[in-house]
Coordinates of C-alpha atoms and ligand atoms in Angstrom, one line a residue:
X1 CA -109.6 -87.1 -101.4
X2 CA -111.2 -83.6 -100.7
X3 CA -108.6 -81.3 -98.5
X4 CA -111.3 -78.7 -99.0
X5 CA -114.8 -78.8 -99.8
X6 CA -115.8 -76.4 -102.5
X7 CA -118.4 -74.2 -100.8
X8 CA -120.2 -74.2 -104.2
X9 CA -124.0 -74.5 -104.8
X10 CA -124.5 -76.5 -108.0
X11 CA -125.8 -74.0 -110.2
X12 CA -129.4 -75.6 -111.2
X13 CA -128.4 -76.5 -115.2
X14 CA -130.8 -75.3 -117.4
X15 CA -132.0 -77.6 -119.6
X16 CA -130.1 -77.2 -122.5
X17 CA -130.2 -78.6 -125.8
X18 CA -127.7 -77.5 -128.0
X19 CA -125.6 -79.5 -130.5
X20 CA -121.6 -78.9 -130.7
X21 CA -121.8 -80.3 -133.7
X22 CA -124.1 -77.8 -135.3
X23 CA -123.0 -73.7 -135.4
X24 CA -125.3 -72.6 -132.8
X25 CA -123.6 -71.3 -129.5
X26 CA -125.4 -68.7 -127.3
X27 CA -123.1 -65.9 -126.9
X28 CA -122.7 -64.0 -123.7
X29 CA -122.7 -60.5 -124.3
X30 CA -120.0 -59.0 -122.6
X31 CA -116.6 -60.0 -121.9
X32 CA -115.8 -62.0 -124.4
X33 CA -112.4 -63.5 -125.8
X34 CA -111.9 -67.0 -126.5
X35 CA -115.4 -67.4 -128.7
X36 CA -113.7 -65.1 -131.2
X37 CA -111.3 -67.3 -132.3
X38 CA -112.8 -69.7 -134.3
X39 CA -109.8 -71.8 -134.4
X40 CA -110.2 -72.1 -130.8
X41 CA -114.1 -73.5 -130.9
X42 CA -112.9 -76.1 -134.1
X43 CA -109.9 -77.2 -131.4
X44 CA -112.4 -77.7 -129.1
X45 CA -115.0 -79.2 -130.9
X46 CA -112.1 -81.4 -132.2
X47 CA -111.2 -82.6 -128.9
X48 CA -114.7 -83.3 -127.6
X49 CA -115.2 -85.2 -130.4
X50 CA -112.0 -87.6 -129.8
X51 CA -112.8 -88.4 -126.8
X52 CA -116.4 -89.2 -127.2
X53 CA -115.7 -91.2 -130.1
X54 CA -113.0 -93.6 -128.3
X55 CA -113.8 -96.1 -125.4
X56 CA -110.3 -96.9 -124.4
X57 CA -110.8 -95.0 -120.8
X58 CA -113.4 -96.8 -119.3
X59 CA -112.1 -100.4 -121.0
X60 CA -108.2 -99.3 -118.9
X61 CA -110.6 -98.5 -115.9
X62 CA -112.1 -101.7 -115.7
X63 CA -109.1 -103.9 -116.8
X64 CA -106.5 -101.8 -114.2
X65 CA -109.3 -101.6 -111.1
X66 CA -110.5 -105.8 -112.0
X67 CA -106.6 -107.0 -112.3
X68 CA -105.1 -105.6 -109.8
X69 CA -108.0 -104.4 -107.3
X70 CA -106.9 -102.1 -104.6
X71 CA -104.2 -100.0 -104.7
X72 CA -102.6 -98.8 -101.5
X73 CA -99.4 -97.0 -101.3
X74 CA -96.8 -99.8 -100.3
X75 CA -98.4 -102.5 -101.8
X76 CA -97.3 -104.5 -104.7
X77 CA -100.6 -104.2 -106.8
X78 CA -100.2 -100.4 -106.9
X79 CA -96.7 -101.1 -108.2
X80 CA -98.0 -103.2 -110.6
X81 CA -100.7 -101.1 -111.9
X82 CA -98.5 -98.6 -112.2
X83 CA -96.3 -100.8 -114.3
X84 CA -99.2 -101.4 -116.5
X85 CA -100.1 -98.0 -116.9
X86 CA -96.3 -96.9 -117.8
X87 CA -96.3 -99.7 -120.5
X88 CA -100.2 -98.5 -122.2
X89 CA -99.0 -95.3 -122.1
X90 CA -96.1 -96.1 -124.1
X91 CA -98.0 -98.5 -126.3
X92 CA -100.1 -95.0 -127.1
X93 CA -96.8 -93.3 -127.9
X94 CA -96.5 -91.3 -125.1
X95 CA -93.2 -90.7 -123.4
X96 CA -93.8 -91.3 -119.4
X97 CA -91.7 -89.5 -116.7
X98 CA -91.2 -91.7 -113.5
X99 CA -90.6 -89.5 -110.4
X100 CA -89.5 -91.6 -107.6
X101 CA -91.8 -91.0 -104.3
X102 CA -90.8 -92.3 -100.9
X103 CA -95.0 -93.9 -99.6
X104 CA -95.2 -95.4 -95.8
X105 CA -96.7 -98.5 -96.0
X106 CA -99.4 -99.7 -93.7
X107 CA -100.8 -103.2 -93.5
X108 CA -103.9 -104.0 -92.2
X109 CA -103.9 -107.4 -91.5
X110 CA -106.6 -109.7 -89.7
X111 CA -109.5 -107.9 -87.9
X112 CA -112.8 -108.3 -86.7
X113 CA -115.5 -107.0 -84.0
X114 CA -118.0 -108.9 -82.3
X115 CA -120.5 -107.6 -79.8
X116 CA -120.9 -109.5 -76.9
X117 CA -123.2 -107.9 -74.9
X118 CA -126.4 -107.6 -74.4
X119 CA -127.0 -110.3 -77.8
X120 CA -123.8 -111.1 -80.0
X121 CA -123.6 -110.3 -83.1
X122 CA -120.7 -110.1 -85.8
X123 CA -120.1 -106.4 -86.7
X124 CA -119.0 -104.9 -90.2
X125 CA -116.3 -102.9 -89.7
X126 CA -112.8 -101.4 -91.4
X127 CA -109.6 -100.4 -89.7
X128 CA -108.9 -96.8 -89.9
X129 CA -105.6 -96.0 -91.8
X130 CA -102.7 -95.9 -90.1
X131 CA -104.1 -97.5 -86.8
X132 CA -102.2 -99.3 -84.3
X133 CA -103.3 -103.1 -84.1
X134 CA -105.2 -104.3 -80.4
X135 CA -102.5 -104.6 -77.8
X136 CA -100.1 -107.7 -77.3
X137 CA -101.8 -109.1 -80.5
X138 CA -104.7 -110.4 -78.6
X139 CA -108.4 -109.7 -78.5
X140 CA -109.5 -106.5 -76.5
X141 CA -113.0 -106.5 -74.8
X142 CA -114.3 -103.7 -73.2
X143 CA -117.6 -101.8 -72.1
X144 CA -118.6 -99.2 -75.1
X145 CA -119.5 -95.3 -74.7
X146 CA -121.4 -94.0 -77.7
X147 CA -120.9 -89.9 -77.9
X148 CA -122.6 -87.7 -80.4
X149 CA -120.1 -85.2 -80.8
X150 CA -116.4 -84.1 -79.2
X151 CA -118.2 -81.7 -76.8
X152 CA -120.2 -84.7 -76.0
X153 CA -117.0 -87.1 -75.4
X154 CA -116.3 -83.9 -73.5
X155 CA -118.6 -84.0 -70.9
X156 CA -118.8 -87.6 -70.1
X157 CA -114.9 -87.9 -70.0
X158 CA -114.9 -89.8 -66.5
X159 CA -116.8 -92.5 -67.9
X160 CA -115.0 -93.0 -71.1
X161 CA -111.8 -93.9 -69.5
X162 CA -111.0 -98.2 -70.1
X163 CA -113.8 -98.4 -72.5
X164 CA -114.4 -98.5 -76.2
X165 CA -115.4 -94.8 -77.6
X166 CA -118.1 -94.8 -80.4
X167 CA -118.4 -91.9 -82.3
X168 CA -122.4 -91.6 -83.7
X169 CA -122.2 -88.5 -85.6
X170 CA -124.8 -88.4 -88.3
X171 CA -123.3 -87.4 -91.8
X172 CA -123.5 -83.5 -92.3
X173 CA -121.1 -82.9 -94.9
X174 CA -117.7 -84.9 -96.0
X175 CA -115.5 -81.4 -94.9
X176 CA -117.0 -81.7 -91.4
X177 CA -118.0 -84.8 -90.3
X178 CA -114.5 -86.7 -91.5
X179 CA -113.2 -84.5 -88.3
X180 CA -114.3 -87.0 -86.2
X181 CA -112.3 -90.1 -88.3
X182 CA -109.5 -88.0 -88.2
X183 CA -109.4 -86.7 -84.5
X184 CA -111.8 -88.7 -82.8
X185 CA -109.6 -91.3 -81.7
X186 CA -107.0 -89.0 -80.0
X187 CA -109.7 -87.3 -78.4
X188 CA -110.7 -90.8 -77.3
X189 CA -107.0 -91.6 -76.2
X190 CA -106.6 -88.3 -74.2
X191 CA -109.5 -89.8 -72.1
X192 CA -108.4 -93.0 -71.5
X193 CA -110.3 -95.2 -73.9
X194 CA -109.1 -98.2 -74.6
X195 CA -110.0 -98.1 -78.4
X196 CA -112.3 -95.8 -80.3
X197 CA -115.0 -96.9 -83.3
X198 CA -116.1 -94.2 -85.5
X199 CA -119.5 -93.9 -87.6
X200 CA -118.3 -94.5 -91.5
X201 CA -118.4 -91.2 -92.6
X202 CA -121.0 -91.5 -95.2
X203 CA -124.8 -90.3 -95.6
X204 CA -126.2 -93.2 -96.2
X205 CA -125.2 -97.2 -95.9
X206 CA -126.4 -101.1 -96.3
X207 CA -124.4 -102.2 -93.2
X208 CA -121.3 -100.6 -95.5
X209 CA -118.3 -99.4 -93.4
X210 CA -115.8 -97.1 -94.9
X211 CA -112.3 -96.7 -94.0
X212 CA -109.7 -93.5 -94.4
X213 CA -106.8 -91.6 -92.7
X214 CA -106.8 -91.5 -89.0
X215 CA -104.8 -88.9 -87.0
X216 CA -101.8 -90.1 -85.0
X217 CA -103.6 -91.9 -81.7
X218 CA -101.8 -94.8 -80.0
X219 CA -105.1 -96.9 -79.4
X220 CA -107.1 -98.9 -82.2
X221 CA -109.4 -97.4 -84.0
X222 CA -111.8 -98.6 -86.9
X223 CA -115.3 -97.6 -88.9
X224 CA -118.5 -99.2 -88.2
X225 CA -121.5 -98.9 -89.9
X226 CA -124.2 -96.7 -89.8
X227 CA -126.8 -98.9 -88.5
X228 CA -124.6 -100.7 -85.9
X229 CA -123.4 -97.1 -84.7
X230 CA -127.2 -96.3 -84.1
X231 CA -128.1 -99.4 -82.6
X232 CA -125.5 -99.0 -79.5
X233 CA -126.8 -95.7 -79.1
X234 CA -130.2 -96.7 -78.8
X235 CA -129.1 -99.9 -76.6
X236 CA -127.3 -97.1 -74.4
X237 CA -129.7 -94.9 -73.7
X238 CA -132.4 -97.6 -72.8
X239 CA -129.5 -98.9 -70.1
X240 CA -128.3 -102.1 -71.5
X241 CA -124.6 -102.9 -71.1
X242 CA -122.8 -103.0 -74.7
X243 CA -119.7 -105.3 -74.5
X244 CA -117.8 -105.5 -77.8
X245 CA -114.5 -107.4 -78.4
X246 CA -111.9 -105.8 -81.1
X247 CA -109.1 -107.6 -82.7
X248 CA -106.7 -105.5 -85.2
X249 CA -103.4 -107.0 -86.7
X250 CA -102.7 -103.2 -87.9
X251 CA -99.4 -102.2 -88.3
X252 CA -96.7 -99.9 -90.2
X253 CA -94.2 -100.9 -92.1
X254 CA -90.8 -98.6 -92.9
X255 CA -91.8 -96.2 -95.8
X256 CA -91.4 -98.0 -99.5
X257 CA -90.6 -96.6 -102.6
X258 CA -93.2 -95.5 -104.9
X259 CA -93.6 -92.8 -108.5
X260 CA -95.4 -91.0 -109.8
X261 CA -96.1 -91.0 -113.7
X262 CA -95.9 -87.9 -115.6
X263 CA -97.0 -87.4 -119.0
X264 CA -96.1 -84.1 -121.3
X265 CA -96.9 -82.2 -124.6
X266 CA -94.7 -79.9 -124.9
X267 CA -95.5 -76.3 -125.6
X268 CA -95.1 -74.9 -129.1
X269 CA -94.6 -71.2 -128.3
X270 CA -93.6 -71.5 -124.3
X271 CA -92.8 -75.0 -123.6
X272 CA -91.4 -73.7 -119.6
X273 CA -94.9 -72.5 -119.2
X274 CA -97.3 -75.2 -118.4
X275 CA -100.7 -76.1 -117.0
X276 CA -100.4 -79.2 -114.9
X277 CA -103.5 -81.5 -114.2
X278 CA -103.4 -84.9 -112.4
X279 CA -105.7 -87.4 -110.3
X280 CA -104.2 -90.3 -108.2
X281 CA -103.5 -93.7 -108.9
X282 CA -103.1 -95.1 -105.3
X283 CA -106.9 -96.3 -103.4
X284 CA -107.4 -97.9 -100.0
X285 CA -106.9 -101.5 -99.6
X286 CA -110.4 -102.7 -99.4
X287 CA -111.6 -100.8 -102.3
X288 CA -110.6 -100.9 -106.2
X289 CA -110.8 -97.4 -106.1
X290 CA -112.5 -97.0 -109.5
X291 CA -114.0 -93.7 -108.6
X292 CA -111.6 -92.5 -106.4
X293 CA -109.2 -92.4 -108.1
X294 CA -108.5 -94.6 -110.7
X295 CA -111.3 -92.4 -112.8
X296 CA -109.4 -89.1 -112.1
X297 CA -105.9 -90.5 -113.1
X298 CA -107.5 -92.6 -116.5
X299 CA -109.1 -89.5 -117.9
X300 CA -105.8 -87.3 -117.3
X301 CA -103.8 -89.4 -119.0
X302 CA -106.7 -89.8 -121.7
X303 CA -106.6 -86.0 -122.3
X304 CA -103.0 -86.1 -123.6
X305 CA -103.5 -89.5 -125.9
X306 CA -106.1 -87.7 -127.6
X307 CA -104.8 -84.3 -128.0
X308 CA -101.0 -86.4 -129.0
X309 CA -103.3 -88.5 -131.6
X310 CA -104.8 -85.1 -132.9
X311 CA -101.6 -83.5 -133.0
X312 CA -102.8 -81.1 -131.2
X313 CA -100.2 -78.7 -129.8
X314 CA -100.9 -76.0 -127.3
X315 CA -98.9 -72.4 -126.5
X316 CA -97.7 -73.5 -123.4
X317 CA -96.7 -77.1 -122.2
X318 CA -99.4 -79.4 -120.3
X319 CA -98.6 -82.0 -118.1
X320 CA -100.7 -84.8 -116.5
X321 CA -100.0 -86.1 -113.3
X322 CA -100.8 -89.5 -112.0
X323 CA -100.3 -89.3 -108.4
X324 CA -99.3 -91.6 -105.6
X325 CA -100.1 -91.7 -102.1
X326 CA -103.1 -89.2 -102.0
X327 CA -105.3 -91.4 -99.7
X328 CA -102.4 -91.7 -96.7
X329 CA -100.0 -89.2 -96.5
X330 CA -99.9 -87.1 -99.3
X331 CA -96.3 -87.8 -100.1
X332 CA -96.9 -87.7 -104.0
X333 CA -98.5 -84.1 -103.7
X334 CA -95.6 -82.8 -101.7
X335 CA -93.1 -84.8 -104.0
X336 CA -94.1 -82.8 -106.7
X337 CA -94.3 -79.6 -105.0
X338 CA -91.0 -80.1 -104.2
X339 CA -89.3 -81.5 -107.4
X340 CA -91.2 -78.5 -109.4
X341 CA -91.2 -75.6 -107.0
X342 CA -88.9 -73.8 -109.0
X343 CA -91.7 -73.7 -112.2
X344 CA -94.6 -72.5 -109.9
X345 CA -94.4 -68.9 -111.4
X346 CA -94.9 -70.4 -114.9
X347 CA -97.3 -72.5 -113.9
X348 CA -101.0 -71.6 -115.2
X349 CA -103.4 -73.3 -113.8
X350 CA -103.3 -76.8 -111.3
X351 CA -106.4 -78.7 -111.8
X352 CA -107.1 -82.1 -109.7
X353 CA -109.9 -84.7 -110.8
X354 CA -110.5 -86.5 -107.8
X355 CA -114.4 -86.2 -106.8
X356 CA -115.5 -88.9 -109.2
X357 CA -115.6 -89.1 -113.0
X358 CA -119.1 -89.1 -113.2
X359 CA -121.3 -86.0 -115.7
X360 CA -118.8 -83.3 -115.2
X361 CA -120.2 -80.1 -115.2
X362 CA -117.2 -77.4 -114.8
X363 CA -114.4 -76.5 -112.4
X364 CA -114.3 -75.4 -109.3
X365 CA -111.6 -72.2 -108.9
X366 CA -109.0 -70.8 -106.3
X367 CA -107.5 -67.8 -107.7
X368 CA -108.0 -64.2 -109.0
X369 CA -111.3 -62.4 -110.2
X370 CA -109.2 -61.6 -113.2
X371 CA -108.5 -65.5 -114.0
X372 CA -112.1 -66.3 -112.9
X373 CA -113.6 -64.3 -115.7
X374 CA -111.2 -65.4 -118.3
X375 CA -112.3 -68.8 -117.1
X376 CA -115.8 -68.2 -117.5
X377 CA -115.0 -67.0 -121.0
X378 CA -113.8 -70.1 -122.0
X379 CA -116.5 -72.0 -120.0
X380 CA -119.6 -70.1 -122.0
X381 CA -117.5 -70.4 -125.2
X382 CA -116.4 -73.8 -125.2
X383 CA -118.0 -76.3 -123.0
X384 CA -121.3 -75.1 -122.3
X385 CA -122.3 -77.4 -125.4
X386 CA -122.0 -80.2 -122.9
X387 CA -122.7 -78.9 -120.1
X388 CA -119.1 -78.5 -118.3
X389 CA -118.6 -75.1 -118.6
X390 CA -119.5 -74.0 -115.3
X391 CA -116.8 -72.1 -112.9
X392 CA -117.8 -72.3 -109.4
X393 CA -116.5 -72.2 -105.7
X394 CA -113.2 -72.6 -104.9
X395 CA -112.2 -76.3 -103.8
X396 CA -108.6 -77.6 -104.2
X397 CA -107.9 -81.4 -103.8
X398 CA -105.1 -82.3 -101.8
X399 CA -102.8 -83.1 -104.5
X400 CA -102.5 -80.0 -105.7
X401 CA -103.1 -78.6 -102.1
X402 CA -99.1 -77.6 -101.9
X403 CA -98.8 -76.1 -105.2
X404 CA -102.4 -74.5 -104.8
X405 CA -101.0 -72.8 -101.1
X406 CA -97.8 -71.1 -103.0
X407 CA -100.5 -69.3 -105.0
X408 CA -101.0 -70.6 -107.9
X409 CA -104.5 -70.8 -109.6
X410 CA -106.3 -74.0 -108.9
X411 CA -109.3 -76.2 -109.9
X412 CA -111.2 -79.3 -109.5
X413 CA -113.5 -81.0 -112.3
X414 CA -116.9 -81.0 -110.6
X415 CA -119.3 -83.3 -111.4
X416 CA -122.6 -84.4 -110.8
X417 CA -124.2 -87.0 -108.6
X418 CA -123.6 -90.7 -109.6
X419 CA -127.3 -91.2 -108.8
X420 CA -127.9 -88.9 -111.9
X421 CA -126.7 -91.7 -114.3
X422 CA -125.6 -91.1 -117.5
X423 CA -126.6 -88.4 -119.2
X424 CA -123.6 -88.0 -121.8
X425 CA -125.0 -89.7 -125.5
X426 CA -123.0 -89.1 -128.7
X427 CA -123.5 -85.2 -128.0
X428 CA -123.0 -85.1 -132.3
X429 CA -126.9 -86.6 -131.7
X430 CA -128.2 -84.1 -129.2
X431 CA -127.3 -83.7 -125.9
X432 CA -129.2 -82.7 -122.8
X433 CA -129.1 -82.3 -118.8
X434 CA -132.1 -82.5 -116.7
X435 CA -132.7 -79.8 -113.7
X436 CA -130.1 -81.6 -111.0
X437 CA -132.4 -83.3 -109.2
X438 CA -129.7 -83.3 -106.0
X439 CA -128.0 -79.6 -105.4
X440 CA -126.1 -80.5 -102.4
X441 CA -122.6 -81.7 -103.8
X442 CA -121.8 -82.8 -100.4
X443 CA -124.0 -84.9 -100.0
X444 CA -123.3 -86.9 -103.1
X445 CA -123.9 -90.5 -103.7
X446 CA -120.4 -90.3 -104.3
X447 CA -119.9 -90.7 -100.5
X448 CA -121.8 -93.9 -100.6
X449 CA -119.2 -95.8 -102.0
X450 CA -116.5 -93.6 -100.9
X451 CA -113.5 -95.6 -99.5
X452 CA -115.3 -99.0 -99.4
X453 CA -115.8 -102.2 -101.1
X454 CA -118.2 -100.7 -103.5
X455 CA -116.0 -98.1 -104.9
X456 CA -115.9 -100.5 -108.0
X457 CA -116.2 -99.3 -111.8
X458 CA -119.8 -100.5 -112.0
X459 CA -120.4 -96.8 -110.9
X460 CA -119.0 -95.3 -113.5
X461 CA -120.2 -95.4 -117.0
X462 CA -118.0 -94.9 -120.4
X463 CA -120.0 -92.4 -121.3
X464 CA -119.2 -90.4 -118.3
X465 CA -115.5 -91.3 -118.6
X466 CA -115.7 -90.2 -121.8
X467 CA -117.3 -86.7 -121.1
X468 CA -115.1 -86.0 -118.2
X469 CA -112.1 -86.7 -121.1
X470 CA -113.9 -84.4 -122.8
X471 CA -114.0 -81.1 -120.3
X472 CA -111.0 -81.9 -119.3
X473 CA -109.4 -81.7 -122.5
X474 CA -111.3 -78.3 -123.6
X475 CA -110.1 -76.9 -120.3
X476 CA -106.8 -77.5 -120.0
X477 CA -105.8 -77.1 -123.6
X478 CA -107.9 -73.6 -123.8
X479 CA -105.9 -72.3 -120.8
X480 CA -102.5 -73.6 -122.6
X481 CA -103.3 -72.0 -125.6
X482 CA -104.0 -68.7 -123.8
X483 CA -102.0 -65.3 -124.7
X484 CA -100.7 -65.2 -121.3
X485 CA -100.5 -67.4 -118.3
X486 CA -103.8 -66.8 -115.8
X487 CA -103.3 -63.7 -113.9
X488 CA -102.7 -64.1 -110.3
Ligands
ZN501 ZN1 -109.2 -89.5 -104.0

């Protein structure tokens, strides 16, 4: 997940307490279109009540992420799940589009890391995506160099050659520090290292190692933990000789085929004219990738069974995207760019929900000032009732990345921290936020869990599930239903 990393300060929400179920909305003063059309409010009223009311998302959450676990592009359990999904959806009388997606398929296999020297000691620690296994099959052992940063690796280049790189760089921010998962083991080829470890990219751990997408780098390369990544630093600098052995099965297989699934209401006044929204349905193979991103692709398809069971029919045609492939090569993202290029001037808006589907509390937005105000209309008008009305910096997740680049307007869902809980009762009974304790988005809890073993649907709650439903729906529909399509 995350190309880019919305540069967005979490606005502070105020506390509110407002009820969408009574008539009070605070009006902004100026600028104002959607709040005048009533019909508009009862539509979204309508559709915040649907999905509050049902628990079907977080129920298909738990059943798809506990059956068939993780979900990796290439792997029969994604192909599976998918299966599943295709025959719920139809169950809900919703007519799926397949679109056939070519995935490469990479199998992890056996591995483990044991230091050696100077005590030994079984180490946590996760293959990085797309790695190359340890040479010849067999154990490597070699001498470890810990370096703090490139420049670092840099400057003690002569001494990295024929050992084991470890890259200790303390979590800053996902957008930066990933750099290092992604490129550090090339750097760590192009001097001669024999294999490179990486510190999981995460702010905080319990001995919890977190895999993701390497670069291309012809040496094996994995994630340690936090605390191991510190230790051989601090063994290093007090002079002791670390000594770890590496064994990786890792290997690629030739590419398999995959889909995506593609759900539709059509338009009633424009049906060529759509806004597409989507999360991904694929997750790395050690986690069951309930918030990343089984949550995201659940509560898209959730928005079009509730607005189908309200007969709800917007302007222009809205489309919901499961995705596949988003966590190792992107090939669902460009599949779709490609298969739809020709409908990217009628298409509105692209929004991706793929940073969690925990309290949502707006979009983030890539486009013009023009659109960004008309946004903000709807926003103030319709969702600040629960508190997702917000529009703010300008992230794009990578599978709308393609689409997003040929200039068309683009959002995430943003949400809150996971630590934050669940704040989303029956809003019909009152409904309120708290000051956001945490105002550093990148520094979310979410990145705790993010790629591991504990990216499980514990994490989520149905009551977020069902609020993120909820935004979702009042978004997308409200931009459908617009006179026009957002202005570029
Ligand atoms: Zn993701």
């Amino acid at each position: 997940m995350r190309r880019l990393i919305y540069a967005a300060v979490i606005p502070l929400l105020l506390l509110i307490q407002v009820s969408f179920c009574s008539d009070h909305i605070e009006l902004p003063t100026a600028g104002w279109t959607i709040s005048k059309s009533s019909q508009a409010k009862i539509d979204a009223n309508a559709i915040i009540k649907a999905a509050f009311s049902s628990s079907s998302v977080y129920k298909r959450l738990a059943y798809m992420t506990d059956t068939y676990g993780p979900r990796l592009s290439g792997s029969s359990a994604l192909e599976r799940a998918l299966d599943w999904v295709k025959e719920e959806m139809e169950k809900d009388g919703l007519k799926v589009q397949e679109e056939k997606v070519k995935v490469p398929c990479w199998v992890r296999g056996h591995e483990y890391a044991t230091l050696l020297s100077p005590r030994v000691k079984s180490l946590r620690m996760v293959g990085l995506g797309g790695s190359v296994g340890t040479p010849n099959g067999k154990p490597l052992v070699a001498k470890v160099l810990v370096v703090s940063s490139f420049e670092d690796l840099k400057k003690r280049e002569i001494e990295a050659k024929g050992k084991i790189v470890v890259f200790n760089v303390p979590f800053q921010n996902y957008g930066t520090t990933v750099n290092y998962r992604y490129s550090g083991p090339e750097a760590a080829e192009k001097e001669g290292a024999v294999a490179a470890l990486v510190r999981s990219i995460s702010p905080f751990g319990l001995q919890t190692v977190h895999t993701g997408e390497m670069g291309t780098a012809g040496i094996p390369s994995a994630a340690v933990s936090l605390e191991d990544a510190e230790m051989f630093a601090r063994m290093q600098a007090r002079g002791q000789e670390v000594v770890i052995e590496l064994y990786m099965e890792a290997h690629t297989l030739p590419d398999q085929l995959s889909r995506n699934l593609i759900l539709e209401i059509e338009g009633s006044e424009k049906p060529n004219e759509i806004v597409v929204f989507g999360g991904h349905m694929d997750s790395w193979d050690i986690a069951d990738g309930a918030m990343d991103d089984g949550g995201g692709a659940m509560v898209s398809w959730e928005v079009i069974r509730v607005l189908h069971n309200l007969k709800l029919t917007p302007k222009r045609t809205l489309r919901a995207v499961l995705f596949v492939n988003e966590e190792n090569g992107a090939k669902g993202a460009q599949q779709y760019f490609q298969d739809h290029e020709h409908e990217l001037n009628l298409t509105s808006i692209a929004i991706e929900t793929d940073e969690g589907t925990f309290t949502p509390y707006g979009i983030s937005f890539q486009g013009s000032k023009a659109a960004r105000a008309i946004l903000n209309d709807i926003g103030m008008g319709l969702l600040s009732t629960i508190g997702a009305g917000n529009v703010t910096g300008s992230g794009v997740g990578t599978d709308i990345a393609y689409v997003c680049d040929q200039g068309v307007p683009c959002g995430n869902l943003l949400v809150l921290d996971p630590r934050i809980g669940n704040l989303s009762n029956n809003p019909c009974n009152g409904f309120s936020h708290p000051p956001y304790p945490e105002a550093d988005p990148l520094k979310s809890a979410y990145f705790w869990y993010h790629h591991t073993e504990a990216d499980t649907v514990d994490k989520l709650s149905p009551q977020q599930l069902q609020h993120c439903a909820a935004a979702l729906g009042v978004w997308t529909y409200s931009i459908a239903n617009l006179n026009s399509l957002l202005p570029r």
